[in-house]
Amino acid sequence: MRRLNWLILFLFLPLAAHAQEQPWQVFKSTHFLIYYKSAKESQLNALAARAENDYNKITDDLGFNRFNFWTWDNRAKIYLFDTQKQYMEATGNPEWSAGQAQINGKLIRTFITARGFLDNILPHEMAHIIFREMVGFNNPGVPLWLEEGVATYQEKKNYFLKSELAARINQGKFIGLDELSRMNVSLLEDKELVSLFYNESYSLVRYLIDAFGKDKFVLFCQNLRDKRDLTRALVSAYSFKDLRDFEDSWKKYILR
Ligand SMILES: [Zn+2]
């Protein structure tokens, strides 16, 4: 009997050790590798479906669909942690964080019960990665407002109000494009200013895409990739004379 106990222990020890460090498993879809530990198949299917949908929408919205990013060895990675605790330990992120992206690494991290992840964080971070892949990762010509505008444009729940921005423009209480281009939003503490930064960024990108179409926007992004200079990229893709002219016509569009 004792021998049998030892035998059982001997047989199960490796299993127990294995369970402790539980390796990541991978679930593959066309453009994503989803790493997970104990997520259910239904949860993985749901996440993959949303991610694939967003991928198609973002590349289509921005006119990038003919470039075919992220296939085979180039797929983006999503790490789906089992719990918020594990996610926080691995990323060092605070409790309010529901997801995070490493844009250079094409990697997004979140956890199974993260709120707001599918509607806003996933499309926002994916847009960041896709856009950077298009214009170049170390491109000094890309202002933060453009990146955040492109990313915010993809969020499912957007709180932008055109009338509010119009009122601010009328009162002269908006951020001019020059200042907007120099702003580092991560250093701002004034919440109202942060929200205005995101609203204007979103609105500028939306203006470019809605008023002039996707093809022009692609051309603009290609110019930005090649010329590495915002003004030159903008002037050669659109009929604006300079940044000031772009700002003036955007204001007219908002006030219309
Ligand atoms: Zn962002």
PDB file of N, CA and C in Angstrom, residues 94-143:
ATOM      1  N   PRO A  94      -1.783  50.282 -13.058  1.00  0.00           N
ATOM      2  CA  PRO A  94      -2.698  50.495 -11.932  1.00  0.00           C
ATOM      3  C   PRO A  94      -4.037  49.789 -12.131  1.00  0.00           C
ATOM      4  N   GLU A  95      -4.859  49.847 -11.067  1.00  0.00           N
ATOM      5  CA  GLU A  95      -6.113  49.106 -11.054  1.00  0.00           C
ATOM      6  C   GLU A  95      -7.104  49.532 -12.128  1.00  0.00           C
ATOM      7  N   TRP A  96      -7.077  50.825 -12.521  1.00  0.00           N
ATOM      8  CA  TRP A  96      -8.065  51.269 -13.506  1.00  0.00           C
ATOM      9  C   TRP A  96      -7.726  50.817 -14.931  1.00  0.00           C
ATOM     10  N   SER A  97      -6.515  50.292 -15.121  1.00  0.00           N
ATOM     11  CA  SER A  97      -6.089  49.926 -16.477  1.00  0.00           C
ATOM     12  C   SER A  97      -6.713  48.608 -16.931  1.00  0.00           C
ATOM     13  N   ALA A  98      -7.328  48.622 -18.113  1.00  0.00           N
ATOM     14  CA  ALA A  98      -7.974  47.411 -18.613  1.00  0.00           C
ATOM     15  C   ALA A  98      -7.218  46.800 -19.783  1.00  0.00           C
ATOM     16  N   GLY A  99      -6.192  47.495 -20.235  1.00  0.00           N
ATOM     17  CA  GLY A  99      -5.433  46.957 -21.351  1.00  0.00           C
ATOM     18  C   GLY A  99      -4.284  47.872 -21.677  1.00  0.00           C
ATOM     19  N   GLN A 100      -3.296  47.332 -22.373  1.00  0.00           N
ATOM     20  CA  GLN A 100      -2.091  48.103 -22.644  1.00  0.00           C
ATOM     21  C   GLN A 100      -1.459  47.574 -23.924  1.00  0.00           C
ATOM     22  N   ALA A 101      -0.819  48.459 -24.683  1.00  0.00           N
ATOM     23  CA  ALA A 101      -0.172  47.991 -25.913  1.00  0.00           C
ATOM     24  C   ALA A 101       1.283  48.395 -25.933  1.00  0.00           C
ATOM     25  N   GLN A 102       2.106  47.522 -26.473  1.00  0.00           N
ATOM     26  CA  GLN A 102       3.481  47.889 -26.814  1.00  0.00           C
ATOM     27  C   GLN A 102       3.475  48.030 -28.316  1.00  0.00           C
ATOM     28  N   ILE A 103       3.492  49.284 -28.769  1.00  0.00           N
ATOM     29  CA  ILE A 103       3.278  49.522 -30.193  1.00  0.00           C
ATOM     30  C   ILE A 103       4.406  48.923 -31.032  1.00  0.00           C
ATOM     31  N   ASN A 104       5.643  49.114 -30.609  1.00  0.00           N
ATOM     32  CA  ASN A 104       6.772  48.548 -31.357  1.00  0.00           C
ATOM     33  C   ASN A 104       6.737  47.024 -31.414  1.00  0.00           C
ATOM     34  N   GLY A 105       6.308  46.421 -30.295  1.00  0.00           N
ATOM     35  CA  GLY A 105       6.289  44.964 -30.223  1.00  0.00           C
ATOM     36  C   GLY A 105       5.027  44.360 -30.815  1.00  0.00           C
ATOM     37  N   LYS A 106       4.094  45.209 -31.267  1.00  0.00           N
ATOM     38  CA  LYS A 106       2.830  44.723 -31.825  1.00  0.00           C
ATOM     39  C   LYS A 106       2.138  43.797 -30.839  1.00  0.00           C
ATOM     40  N   LEU A 107       2.099  44.244 -29.597  1.00  0.00           N
ATOM     41  CA  LEU A 107       1.637  43.373 -28.528  1.00  0.00           C
ATOM     42  C   LEU A 107       0.627  44.100 -27.650  1.00  0.00           C
ATOM     43  N   ILE A 108      -0.485  43.434 -27.375  1.00  0.00           N
ATOM     44  CA  ILE A 108      -1.531  44.021 -26.535  1.00  0.00           C
ATOM     45  C   ILE A 108      -1.746  43.091 -25.344  1.00  0.00           C
ATOM     46  N   ARG A 109      -1.868  43.663 -24.146  1.00  0.00           N
ATOM     47  CA  ARG A 109      -2.097  42.824 -22.975  1.00  0.00           C
ATOM     48  C   ARG A 109      -3.366  43.253 -22.257  1.00  0.00           C
ATOM     49  N   THR A 110      -4.133  42.259 -21.819  1.00  0.00           N
ATOM     50  CA  THR A 110      -5.372  42.533 -21.094  1.00  0.00           C
ATOM     51  C   THR A 110      -5.702  41.316 -20.226  1.00  0.00           C
ATOM     52  N   PHE A 111      -6.874  41.308 -19.594  1.00  0.00           N
ATOM     53  CA  PHE A 111      -7.270  40.139 -18.809  1.00  0.00           C
ATOM     54  C   PHE A 111      -8.737  39.818 -19.083  1.00  0.00           C
ATOM     55  N   ILE A 112      -9.135  38.596 -18.715  1.00  0.00           N
ATOM     56  CA  ILE A 112     -10.439  38.078 -19.152  1.00  0.00           C
ATOM     57  C   ILE A 112     -11.617  38.994 -18.826  1.00  0.00           C
ATOM     58  N   THR A 113     -11.665  39.549 -17.612  1.00  0.00           N
ATOM     59  CA  THR A 113     -12.851  40.324 -17.232  1.00  0.00           C
ATOM     60  C   THR A 113     -12.685  41.837 -17.419  1.00  0.00           C
ATOM     61  N   ALA A 114     -11.682  42.275 -18.178  1.00  0.00           N
ATOM     62  CA  ALA A 114     -11.409  43.714 -18.329  1.00  0.00           C
ATOM     63  C   ALA A 114     -12.598  44.460 -18.921  1.00  0.00           C
ATOM     64  N   ARG A 115     -13.035  45.524 -18.258  1.00  0.00           N
ATOM     65  CA  ARG A 115     -14.198  46.296 -18.738  1.00  0.00           C
ATOM     66  C   ARG A 115     -13.771  47.372 -19.728  1.00  0.00           C
ATOM     67  N   GLY A 116     -14.543  47.512 -20.782  1.00  0.00           N
ATOM     68  CA  GLY A 116     -14.252  48.554 -21.761  1.00  0.00           C
ATOM     69  C   GLY A 116     -13.147  48.154 -22.729  1.00  0.00           C
ATOM     70  N   PHE A 117     -12.619  46.941 -22.548  1.00  0.00           N
ATOM     71  CA  PHE A 117     -11.499  46.539 -23.397  1.00  0.00           C
ATOM     72  C   PHE A 117     -11.942  46.347 -24.851  1.00  0.00           C
ATOM     73  N   LEU A 118     -12.992  45.564 -25.053  1.00  0.00           N
ATOM     74  CA  LEU A 118     -13.403  45.241 -26.425  1.00  0.00           C
ATOM     75  C   LEU A 118     -13.920  46.460 -27.185  1.00  0.00           C
ATOM     76  N   ASP A 119     -14.688  47.324 -26.496  1.00  0.00           N
ATOM     77  CA  ASP A 119     -15.289  48.461 -27.198  1.00  0.00           C
ATOM     78  C   ASP A 119     -14.298  49.578 -27.497  1.00  0.00           C
ATOM     79  N   ASN A 120     -13.434  49.871 -26.552  1.00  0.00           N
ATOM     80  CA  ASN A 120     -12.572  51.035 -26.746  1.00  0.00           C
ATOM     81  C   ASN A 120     -11.085  50.741 -26.792  1.00  0.00           C
ATOM     82  N   ILE A 121     -10.584  49.992 -25.814  1.00  0.00           N
ATOM     83  CA  ILE A 121      -9.129  49.829 -25.741  1.00  0.00           C
ATOM     84  C   ILE A 121      -8.587  49.008 -26.908  1.00  0.00           C
ATOM     85  N   LEU A 122      -9.241  47.893 -27.205  1.00  0.00           N
ATOM     86  CA  LEU A 122      -8.736  47.039 -28.293  1.00  0.00           C
ATOM     87  C   LEU A 122      -8.668  47.790 -29.631  1.00  0.00           C
ATOM     88  N   PRO A 123      -9.774  48.417 -30.105  1.00  0.00           N
ATOM     89  CA  PRO A 123      -9.657  49.136 -31.383  1.00  0.00           C
ATOM     90  C   PRO A 123      -8.706  50.334 -31.313  1.00  0.00           C
ATOM     91  N   HIS A 124      -8.677  51.045 -30.167  1.00  0.00           N
ATOM     92  CA  HIS A 124      -7.787  52.202 -30.006  1.00  0.00           C
ATOM     93  C   HIS A 124      -6.318  51.774 -30.143  1.00  0.00           C
ATOM     94  N   GLU A 125      -5.935  50.739 -29.416  1.00  0.00           N
ATOM     95  CA  GLU A 125      -4.530  50.311 -29.441  1.00  0.00           C
ATOM     96  C   GLU A 125      -4.165  49.672 -30.777  1.00  0.00           C
ATOM     97  N   MET A 126      -5.104  48.937 -31.372  1.00  0.00           N
ATOM     98  CA  MET A 126      -4.822  48.344 -32.682  1.00  0.00           C
ATOM     99  C   MET A 126      -4.596  49.420 -33.728  1.00  0.00           C
ATOM    100  N   ALA A 127      -5.401  50.495 -33.638  1.00  0.00           N
ATOM    101  CA  ALA A 127      -5.239  51.595 -34.597  1.00  0.00           C
ATOM    102  C   ALA A 127      -3.862  52.238 -34.433  1.00  0.00           C
ATOM    103  N   HIS A 128      -3.408  52.398 -33.178  1.00  0.00           N
ATOM    104  CA  HIS A 128      -2.062  52.926 -32.930  1.00  0.00           C
ATOM    105  C   HIS A 128      -1.020  52.073 -33.669  1.00  0.00           C
ATOM    106  N   ILE A 129      -1.128  50.759 -33.500  1.00  0.00           N
ATOM    107  CA  ILE A 129      -0.112  49.859 -34.067  1.00  0.00           C
ATOM    108  C   ILE A 129      -0.158  49.879 -35.602  1.00  0.00           C
ATOM    109  N   ILE A 130      -1.369  49.776 -36.145  1.00  0.00           N
ATOM    110  CA  ILE A 130      -1.512  49.743 -37.607  1.00  0.00           C
ATOM    111  C   ILE A 130      -1.012  51.056 -38.222  1.00  0.00           C
ATOM    112  N   PHE A 131      -1.367  52.165 -37.601  1.00  0.00           N
ATOM    113  CA  PHE A 131      -0.960  53.475 -38.111  1.00  0.00           C
ATOM    114  C   PHE A 131       0.567  53.622 -38.085  1.00  0.00           C
ATOM    115  N   ARG A 132       1.181  53.215 -36.964  1.00  0.00           N
ATOM    116  CA  ARG A 132       2.644  53.310 -36.846  1.00  0.00           C
ATOM    117  C   ARG A 132       3.336  52.407 -37.866  1.00  0.00           C
ATOM    118  N   GLU A 133       2.725  51.240 -38.091  1.00  0.00           N
ATOM    119  CA  GLU A 133       3.301  50.328 -39.070  1.00  0.00           C
ATOM    120  C   GLU A 133       3.294  50.988 -40.455  1.00  0.00           C
ATOM    121  N   MET A 134       2.266  51.795 -40.691  1.00  0.00           N
ATOM    122  CA  MET A 134       2.140  52.479 -41.977  1.00  0.00           C
ATOM    123  C   MET A 134       3.145  53.640 -42.091  1.00  0.00           C
ATOM    124  N   VAL A 135       3.237  54.480 -41.058  1.00  0.00           N
ATOM    125  CA  VAL A 135       4.057  55.697 -41.173  1.00  0.00           C
ATOM    126  C   VAL A 135       5.489  55.535 -40.658  1.00  0.00           C
ATOM    127  N   GLY A 136       5.771  54.406 -40.025  1.00  0.00           N
ATOM    128  CA  GLY A 136       7.132  54.175 -39.525  1.00  0.00           C
ATOM    129  C   GLY A 136       7.209  54.378 -38.025  1.00  0.00           C
ATOM    130  N   PHE A 137       7.891  53.473 -37.336  1.00  0.00           N
ATOM    131  CA  PHE A 137       7.901  53.490 -35.874  1.00  0.00           C
ATOM    132  C   PHE A 137       8.718  54.639 -35.290  1.00  0.00           C
ATOM    133  N   ASN A 138       9.804  54.992 -35.945  1.00  0.00           N
ATOM    134  CA  ASN A 138      10.617  56.091 -35.389  1.00  0.00           C
ATOM    135  C   ASN A 138      10.559  57.309 -36.287  1.00  0.00           C
ATOM    136  N   ASN A 139       9.350  57.758 -36.556  1.00  0.00           N
ATOM    137  CA  ASN A 139       9.169  58.868 -37.481  1.00  0.00           C
ATOM    138  C   ASN A 139       8.928  60.163 -36.699  1.00  0.00           C
ATOM    139  N   PRO A 140       9.886  61.102 -36.724  1.00  0.00           N
ATOM    140  CA  PRO A 140       9.744  62.327 -35.930  1.00  0.00           C
ATOM    141  C   PRO A 140       8.695  63.285 -36.505  1.00  0.00           C
ATOM    142  N   GLY A 141       8.213  63.019 -37.721  1.00  0.00           N
ATOM    143  CA  GLY A 141       7.240  63.910 -38.350  1.00  0.00           C
ATOM    144  C   GLY A 141       5.813  63.665 -37.903  1.00  0.00           C
ATOM    145  N   VAL A 142       5.601  62.667 -37.050  1.00  0.00           N
ATOM    146  CA  VAL A 142       4.230  62.327 -36.653  1.00  0.00           C
ATOM    147  C   VAL A 142       3.895  62.956 -35.299  1.00  0.00           C
ATOM    148  N   PRO A 143       3.011  63.948 -35.283  1.00  0.00           N
ATOM    149  CA  PRO A 143       2.660  64.556 -33.987  1.00  0.00           C
ATOM    150  C   PRO A 143       1.715  63.649 -33.199  1.00  0.00           C
TER     151      PRO A 143
END
